Short mmCIF file of C-alpha atoms in Angstrom, two decimals:
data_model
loop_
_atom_site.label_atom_id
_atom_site.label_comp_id
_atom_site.label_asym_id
_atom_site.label_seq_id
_atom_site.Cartn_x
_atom_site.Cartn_y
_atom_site.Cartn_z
CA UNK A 51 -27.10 -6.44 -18.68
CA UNK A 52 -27.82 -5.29 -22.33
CA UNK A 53 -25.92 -2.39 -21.94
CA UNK A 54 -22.83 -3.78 -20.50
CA UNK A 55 -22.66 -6.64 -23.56
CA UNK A 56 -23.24 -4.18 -25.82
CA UNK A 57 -20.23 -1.93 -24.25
CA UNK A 58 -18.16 -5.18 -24.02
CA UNK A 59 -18.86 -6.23 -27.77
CA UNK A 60 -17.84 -2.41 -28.40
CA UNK A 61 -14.87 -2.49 -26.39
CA UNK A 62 -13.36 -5.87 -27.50
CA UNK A 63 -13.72 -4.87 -30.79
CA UNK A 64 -11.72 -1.99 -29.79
CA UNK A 65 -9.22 -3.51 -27.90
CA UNK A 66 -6.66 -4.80 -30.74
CA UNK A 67 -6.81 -1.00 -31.62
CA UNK A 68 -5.61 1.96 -30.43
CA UNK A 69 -8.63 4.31 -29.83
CA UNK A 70 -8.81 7.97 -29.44
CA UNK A 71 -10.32 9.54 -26.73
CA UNK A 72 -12.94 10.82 -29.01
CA UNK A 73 -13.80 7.41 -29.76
CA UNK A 74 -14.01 6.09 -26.21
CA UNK A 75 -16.45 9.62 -25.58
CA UNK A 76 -18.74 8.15 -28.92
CA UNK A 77 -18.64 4.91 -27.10
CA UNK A 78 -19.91 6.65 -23.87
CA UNK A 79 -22.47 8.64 -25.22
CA UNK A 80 -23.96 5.81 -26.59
CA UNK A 81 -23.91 4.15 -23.54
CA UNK A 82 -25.13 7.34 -21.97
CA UNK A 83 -28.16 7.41 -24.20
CA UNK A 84 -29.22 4.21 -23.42
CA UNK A 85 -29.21 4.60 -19.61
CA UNK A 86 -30.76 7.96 -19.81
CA UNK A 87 -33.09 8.98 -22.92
CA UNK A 88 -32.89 12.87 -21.92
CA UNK A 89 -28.93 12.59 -22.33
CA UNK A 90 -27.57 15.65 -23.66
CA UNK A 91 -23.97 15.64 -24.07
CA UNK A 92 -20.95 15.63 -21.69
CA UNK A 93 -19.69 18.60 -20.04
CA UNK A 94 -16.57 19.30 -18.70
CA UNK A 95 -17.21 21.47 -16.53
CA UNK A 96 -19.24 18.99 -15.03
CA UNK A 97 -16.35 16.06 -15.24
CA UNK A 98 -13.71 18.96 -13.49
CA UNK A 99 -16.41 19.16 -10.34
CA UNK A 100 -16.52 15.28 -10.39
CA UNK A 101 -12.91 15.27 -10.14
CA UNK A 102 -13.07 17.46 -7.46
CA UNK A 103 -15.73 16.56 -5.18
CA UNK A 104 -14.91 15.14 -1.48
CA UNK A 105 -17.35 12.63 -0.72
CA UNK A 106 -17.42 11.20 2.21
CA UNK A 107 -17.62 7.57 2.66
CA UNK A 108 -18.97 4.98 5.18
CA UNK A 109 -16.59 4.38 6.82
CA UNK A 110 -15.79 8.43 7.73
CA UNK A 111 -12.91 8.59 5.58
CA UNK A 112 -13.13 11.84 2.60
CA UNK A 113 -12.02 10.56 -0.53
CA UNK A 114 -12.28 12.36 -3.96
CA UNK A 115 -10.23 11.85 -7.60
CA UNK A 116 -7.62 14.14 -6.38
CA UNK A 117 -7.07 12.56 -3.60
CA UNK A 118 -4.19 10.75 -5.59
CA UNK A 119 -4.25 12.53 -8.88
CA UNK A 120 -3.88 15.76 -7.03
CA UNK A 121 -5.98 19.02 -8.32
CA UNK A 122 -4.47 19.48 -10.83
CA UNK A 123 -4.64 16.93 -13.94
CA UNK A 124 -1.28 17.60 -15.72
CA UNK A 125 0.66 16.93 -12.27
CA UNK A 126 2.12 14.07 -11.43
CA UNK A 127 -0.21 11.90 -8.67
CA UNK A 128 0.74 9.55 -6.05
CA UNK A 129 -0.73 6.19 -4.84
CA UNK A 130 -1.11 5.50 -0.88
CA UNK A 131 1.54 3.12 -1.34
CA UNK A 132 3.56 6.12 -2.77
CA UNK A 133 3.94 5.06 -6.31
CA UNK A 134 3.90 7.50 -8.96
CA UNK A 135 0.83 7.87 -11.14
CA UNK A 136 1.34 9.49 -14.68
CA UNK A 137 -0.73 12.69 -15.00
CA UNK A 138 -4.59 12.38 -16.54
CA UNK A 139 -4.69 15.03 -18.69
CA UNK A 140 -3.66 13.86 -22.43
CA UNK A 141 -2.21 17.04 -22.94
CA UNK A 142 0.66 15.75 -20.15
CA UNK A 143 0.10 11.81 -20.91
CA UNK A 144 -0.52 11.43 -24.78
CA UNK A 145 -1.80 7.50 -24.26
CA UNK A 146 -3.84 8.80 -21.63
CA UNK A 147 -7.20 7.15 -23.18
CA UNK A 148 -6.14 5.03 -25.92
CA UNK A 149 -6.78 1.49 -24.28
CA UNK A 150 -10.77 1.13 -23.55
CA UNK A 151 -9.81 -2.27 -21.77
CA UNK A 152 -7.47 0.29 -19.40
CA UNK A 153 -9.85 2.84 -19.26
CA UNK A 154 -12.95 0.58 -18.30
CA UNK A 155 -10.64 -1.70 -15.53
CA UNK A 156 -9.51 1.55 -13.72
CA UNK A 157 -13.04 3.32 -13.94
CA UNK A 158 -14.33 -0.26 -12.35
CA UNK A 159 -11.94 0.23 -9.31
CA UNK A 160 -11.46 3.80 -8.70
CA UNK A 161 -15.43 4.06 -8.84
CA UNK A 162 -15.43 2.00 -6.34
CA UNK A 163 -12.90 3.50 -4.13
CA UNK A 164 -13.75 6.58 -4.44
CA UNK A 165 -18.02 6.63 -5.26
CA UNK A 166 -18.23 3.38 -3.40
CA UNK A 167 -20.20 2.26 -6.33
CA UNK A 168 -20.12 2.25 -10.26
CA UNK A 169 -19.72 5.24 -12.16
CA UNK A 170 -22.53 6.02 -14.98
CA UNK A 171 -21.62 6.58 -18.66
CA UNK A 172 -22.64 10.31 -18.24
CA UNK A 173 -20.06 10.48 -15.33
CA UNK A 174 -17.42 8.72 -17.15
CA UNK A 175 -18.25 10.86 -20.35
CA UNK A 176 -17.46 13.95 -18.38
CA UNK A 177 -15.11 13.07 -16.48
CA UNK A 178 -12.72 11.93 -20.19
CA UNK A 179 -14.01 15.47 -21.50
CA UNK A 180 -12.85 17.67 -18.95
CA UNK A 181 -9.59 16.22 -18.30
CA UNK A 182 -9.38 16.34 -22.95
CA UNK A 183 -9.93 19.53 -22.55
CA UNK A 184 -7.31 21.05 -20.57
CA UNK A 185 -4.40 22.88 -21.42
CA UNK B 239 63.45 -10.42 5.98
CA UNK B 240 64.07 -6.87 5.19
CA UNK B 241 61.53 -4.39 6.74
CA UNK B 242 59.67 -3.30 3.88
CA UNK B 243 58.99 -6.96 2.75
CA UNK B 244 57.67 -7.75 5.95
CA UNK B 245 55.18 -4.34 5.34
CA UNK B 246 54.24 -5.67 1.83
CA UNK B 247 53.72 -9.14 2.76
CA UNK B 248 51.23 -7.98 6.12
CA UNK B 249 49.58 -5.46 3.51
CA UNK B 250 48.90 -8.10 1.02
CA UNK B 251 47.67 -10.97 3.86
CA UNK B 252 45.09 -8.29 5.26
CA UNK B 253 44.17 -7.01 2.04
CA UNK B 254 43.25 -10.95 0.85
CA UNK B 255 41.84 -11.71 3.95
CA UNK B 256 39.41 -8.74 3.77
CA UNK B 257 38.53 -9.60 0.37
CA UNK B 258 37.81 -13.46 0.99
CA UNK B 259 35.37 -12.27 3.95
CA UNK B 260 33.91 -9.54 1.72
CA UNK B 261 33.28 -12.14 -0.79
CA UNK B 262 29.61 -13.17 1.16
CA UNK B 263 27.25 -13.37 -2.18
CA UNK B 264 27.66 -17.17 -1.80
CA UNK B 265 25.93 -19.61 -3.74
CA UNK B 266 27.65 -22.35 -2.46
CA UNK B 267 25.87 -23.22 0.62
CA UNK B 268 22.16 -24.12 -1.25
CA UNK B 269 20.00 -21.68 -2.60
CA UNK B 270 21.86 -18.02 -2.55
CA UNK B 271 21.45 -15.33 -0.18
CA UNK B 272 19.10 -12.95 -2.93
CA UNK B 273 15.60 -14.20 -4.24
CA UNK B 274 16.22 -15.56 -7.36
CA UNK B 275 14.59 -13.05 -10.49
CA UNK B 276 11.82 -14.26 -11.56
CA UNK B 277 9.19 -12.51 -14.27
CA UNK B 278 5.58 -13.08 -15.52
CA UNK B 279 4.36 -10.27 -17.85
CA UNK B 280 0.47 -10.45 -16.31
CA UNK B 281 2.00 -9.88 -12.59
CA UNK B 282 4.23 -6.79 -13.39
CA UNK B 283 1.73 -4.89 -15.51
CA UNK B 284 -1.40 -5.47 -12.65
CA UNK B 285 0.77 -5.19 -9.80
CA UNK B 286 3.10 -2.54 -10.09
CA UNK B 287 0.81 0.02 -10.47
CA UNK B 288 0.00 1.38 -7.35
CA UNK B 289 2.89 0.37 -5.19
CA UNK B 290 6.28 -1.61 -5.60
CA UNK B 291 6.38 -5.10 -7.67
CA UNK B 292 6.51 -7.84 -4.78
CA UNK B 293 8.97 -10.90 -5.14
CA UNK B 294 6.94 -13.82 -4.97
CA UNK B 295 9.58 -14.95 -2.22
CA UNK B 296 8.09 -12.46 -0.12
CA UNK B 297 5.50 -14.24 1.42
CA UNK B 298 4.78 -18.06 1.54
CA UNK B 299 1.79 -19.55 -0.89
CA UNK B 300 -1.13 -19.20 1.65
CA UNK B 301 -0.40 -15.14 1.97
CA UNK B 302 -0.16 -15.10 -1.61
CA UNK B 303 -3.44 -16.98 -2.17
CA UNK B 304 -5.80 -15.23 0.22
CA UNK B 305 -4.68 -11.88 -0.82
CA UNK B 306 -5.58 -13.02 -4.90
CA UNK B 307 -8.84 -13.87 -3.55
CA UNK B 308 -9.83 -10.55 -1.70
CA UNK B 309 -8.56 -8.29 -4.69
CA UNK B 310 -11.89 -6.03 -3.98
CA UNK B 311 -10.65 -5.08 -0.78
CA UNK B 312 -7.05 -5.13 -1.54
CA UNK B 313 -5.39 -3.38 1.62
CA UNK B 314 -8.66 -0.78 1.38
CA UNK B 315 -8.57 -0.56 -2.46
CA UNK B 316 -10.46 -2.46 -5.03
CA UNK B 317 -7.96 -3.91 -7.20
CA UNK B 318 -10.25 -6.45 -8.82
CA UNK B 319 -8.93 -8.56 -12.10
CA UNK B 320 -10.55 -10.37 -14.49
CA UNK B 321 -10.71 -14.34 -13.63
CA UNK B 322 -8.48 -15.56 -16.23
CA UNK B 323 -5.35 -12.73 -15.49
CA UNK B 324 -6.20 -13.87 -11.98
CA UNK B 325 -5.76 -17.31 -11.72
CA UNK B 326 -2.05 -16.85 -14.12
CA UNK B 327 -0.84 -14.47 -11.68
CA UNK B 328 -1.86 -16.56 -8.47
CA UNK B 329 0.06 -19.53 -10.19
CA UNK B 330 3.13 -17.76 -10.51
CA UNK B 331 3.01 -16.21 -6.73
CA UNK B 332 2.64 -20.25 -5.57
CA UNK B 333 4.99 -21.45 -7.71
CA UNK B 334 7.85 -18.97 -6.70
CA UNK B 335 6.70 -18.32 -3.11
CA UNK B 336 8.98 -18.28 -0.04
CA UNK B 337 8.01 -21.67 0.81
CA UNK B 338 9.03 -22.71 -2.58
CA UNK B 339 12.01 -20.94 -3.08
CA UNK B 340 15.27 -22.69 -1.63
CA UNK B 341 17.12 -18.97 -1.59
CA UNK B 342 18.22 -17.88 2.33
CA UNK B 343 16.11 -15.49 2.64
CA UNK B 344 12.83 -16.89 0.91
CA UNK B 345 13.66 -19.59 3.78
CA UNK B 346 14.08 -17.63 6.59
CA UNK B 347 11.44 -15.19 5.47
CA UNK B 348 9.04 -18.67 5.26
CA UNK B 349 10.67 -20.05 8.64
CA UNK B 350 9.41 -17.16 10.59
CA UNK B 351 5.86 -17.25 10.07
CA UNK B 352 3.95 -19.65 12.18
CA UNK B 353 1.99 -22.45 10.65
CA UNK B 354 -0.94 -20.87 11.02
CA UNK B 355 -0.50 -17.73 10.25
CA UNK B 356 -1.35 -16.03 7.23
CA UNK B 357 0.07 -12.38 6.99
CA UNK B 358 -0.95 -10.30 4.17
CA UNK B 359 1.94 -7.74 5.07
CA UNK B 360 5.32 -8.36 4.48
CA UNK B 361 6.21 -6.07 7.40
CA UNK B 362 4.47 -7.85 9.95
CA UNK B 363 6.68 -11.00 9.68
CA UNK B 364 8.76 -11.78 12.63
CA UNK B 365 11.81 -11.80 10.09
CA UNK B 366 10.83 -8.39 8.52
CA UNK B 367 10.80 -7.34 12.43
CA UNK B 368 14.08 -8.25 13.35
CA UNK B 369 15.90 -7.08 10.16
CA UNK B 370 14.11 -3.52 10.65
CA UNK B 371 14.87 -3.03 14.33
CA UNK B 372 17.00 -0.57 14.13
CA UNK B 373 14.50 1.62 11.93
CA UNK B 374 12.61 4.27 14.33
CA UNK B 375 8.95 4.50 13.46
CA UNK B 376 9.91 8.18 12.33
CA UNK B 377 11.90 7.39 9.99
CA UNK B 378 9.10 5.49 8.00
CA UNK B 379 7.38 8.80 8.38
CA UNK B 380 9.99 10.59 5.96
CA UNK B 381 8.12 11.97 2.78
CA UNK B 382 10.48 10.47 0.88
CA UNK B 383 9.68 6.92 2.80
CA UNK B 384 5.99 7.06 3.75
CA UNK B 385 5.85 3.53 4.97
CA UNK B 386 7.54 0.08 5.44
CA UNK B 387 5.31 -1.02 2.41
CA UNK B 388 8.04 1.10 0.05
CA UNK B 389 10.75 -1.37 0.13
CA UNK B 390 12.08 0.57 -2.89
CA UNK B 391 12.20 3.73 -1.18
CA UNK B 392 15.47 2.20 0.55
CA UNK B 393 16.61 -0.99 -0.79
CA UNK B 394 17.46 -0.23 -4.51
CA UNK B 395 17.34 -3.82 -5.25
CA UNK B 396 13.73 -4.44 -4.08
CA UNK B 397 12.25 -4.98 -7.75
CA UNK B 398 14.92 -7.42 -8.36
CA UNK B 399 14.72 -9.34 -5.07
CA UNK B 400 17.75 -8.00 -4.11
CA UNK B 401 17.75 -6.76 -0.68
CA UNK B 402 21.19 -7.03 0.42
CA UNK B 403 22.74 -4.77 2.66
CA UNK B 404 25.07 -2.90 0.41
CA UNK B 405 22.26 -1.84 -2.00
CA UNK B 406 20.83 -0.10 0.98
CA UNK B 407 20.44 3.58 1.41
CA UNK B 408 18.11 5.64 3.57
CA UNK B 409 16.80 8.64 2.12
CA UNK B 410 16.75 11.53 4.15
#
């Protein structure tokens, strides 16, 4: 409960302003180091296998990130209702990232969707580095 | 009369008559044939994302309030909102709902839904039925289709409420 105040305090103060991704990943990693003391960074090598992974959920169905935003990052994606998604990557969408309040509502749902639960900071952390990092 | 003024004046009746039945917009009997356009700034930036904007018109208050209150399982997808965005966009689906709307097709839309139904899919009303009956299931199938969810894929008045039959065209 703490930590989500905390990350709402940061993020409302945030929200007037444009951010950077490297700001939302500062925001992150202090969230990150507050649900684990032993965290040591974020990895984007470990935020392109997130993207990646198939899980399988409850219900039988295999879901994973690409599953709409398609393998790659800088293409184009497609909702099941066949509306266009902007690419992820920054280096295709420049706002990608700028709006914490955008960032945190989509993490809430896709989660969700596709974790069928909430993601952690460390997950989120990686997941905004690897797709900052491509080309 | 001399031959060629009996040509003109036959060319000129058919042409006017053709034009007076072409003429079917019509406002003057009631509400007009389209939805009327409507806007809210909360309900086209949280509900355009992921699939077409929705006219209000669409679907009569009831539809429009059970669906705003199942957001976390929004046709299989969590598309939860925050209480306050909400509660403004449920207002403006009631107050511009087919039951509310005096437009033809809001009405006939509204007419064709029994009284105690409450259909969450446009495409299962008995109206959406019978305008769409000459549409084979494969043809929803078509990439560039997908389903009868994509209004827009077809009618290229669907964001504006306009889905008259001359805006119509079926991708291949």
């Amino acid at each position: 409960m703490r930590n989500a105040l905390i990350l709402s305090g940061l993020l409302i103060s945030q929200h007037v302003l444009a951010a950077t991704p490297q700001e939302l990943l500062q925001q992150y990693g202090a969230q990150a180091r507050q649900e684990n003391a032993a965290f040591a960074g974020f990895s984007a090598d470990r935020g392109a296998n997130f993207f990646r992974t198939a899980r399988t959920h409850s219900d039988g169905q295999k879901v994973s990130c690409s599953t709409c935003h398609t393998a790659d990052p800088r293409n184009q994606g497609k909702t099941r209702a066949s509306k266009v998604i902007e690419p992820m990557a920054p280096t295709a969408s420049p706002q990608r990232f700028t709006d914490p309040a955008k960032v945190e509502k989509w993490f809430g749902r896709n989660c969700k969707d596709v974790l069928e639960r909430a993601c952690t900071a460390q997950e989120k952390g990686d997941f905004i580095q690897y797709l900052v990092n491509v080309k | 009369m001399k031959k060629w003024m009996q040509f003109v004046v036959l060319i000129t009746s058919v042409s006017s008559a053709g034009a007076l039945l072409a003429s079917g917009g019509g406002g003057e009997e009631g509400g007009g044939r389209q939805l009327p356009p409507v806007a809210n700034a909360k309900w086209k930036a949280e509900c355009s994302s992921c699939h077409m904007l929705y006219h209000p018109g669409l679907l009569p208050e009831r539809s429009w309030q059970k669906m705003m209150g199942g957001l976390d399982r929004h046709f299989g997808e969590n598309a939860g909102l925050d209480a306050p965005t909400r509660d403004e966009i449920a207002r403006f689906l009631a107050a511009n709902s087919a039951d509310k709307l005096d437009n033809r097709r809001s009405q006939r839309i509204n007419q064709s839904i029994p009284a105690s139904a409450v259909p969450l899919r446009i495409s299962e009303t008995a109206y959406f039925k019978d305008k769409h009956n000459e549409i084979s299931p494969s043809t929803y199938k078509r990439k560039s289709i997908a389903s009868p969810a994509n209004c827009a894929a077809c009618h290229q008045g669907a964001e504006k409420g306009d889905f008259s039959e001359s805006l119509v065209k079926i991708p291949r």
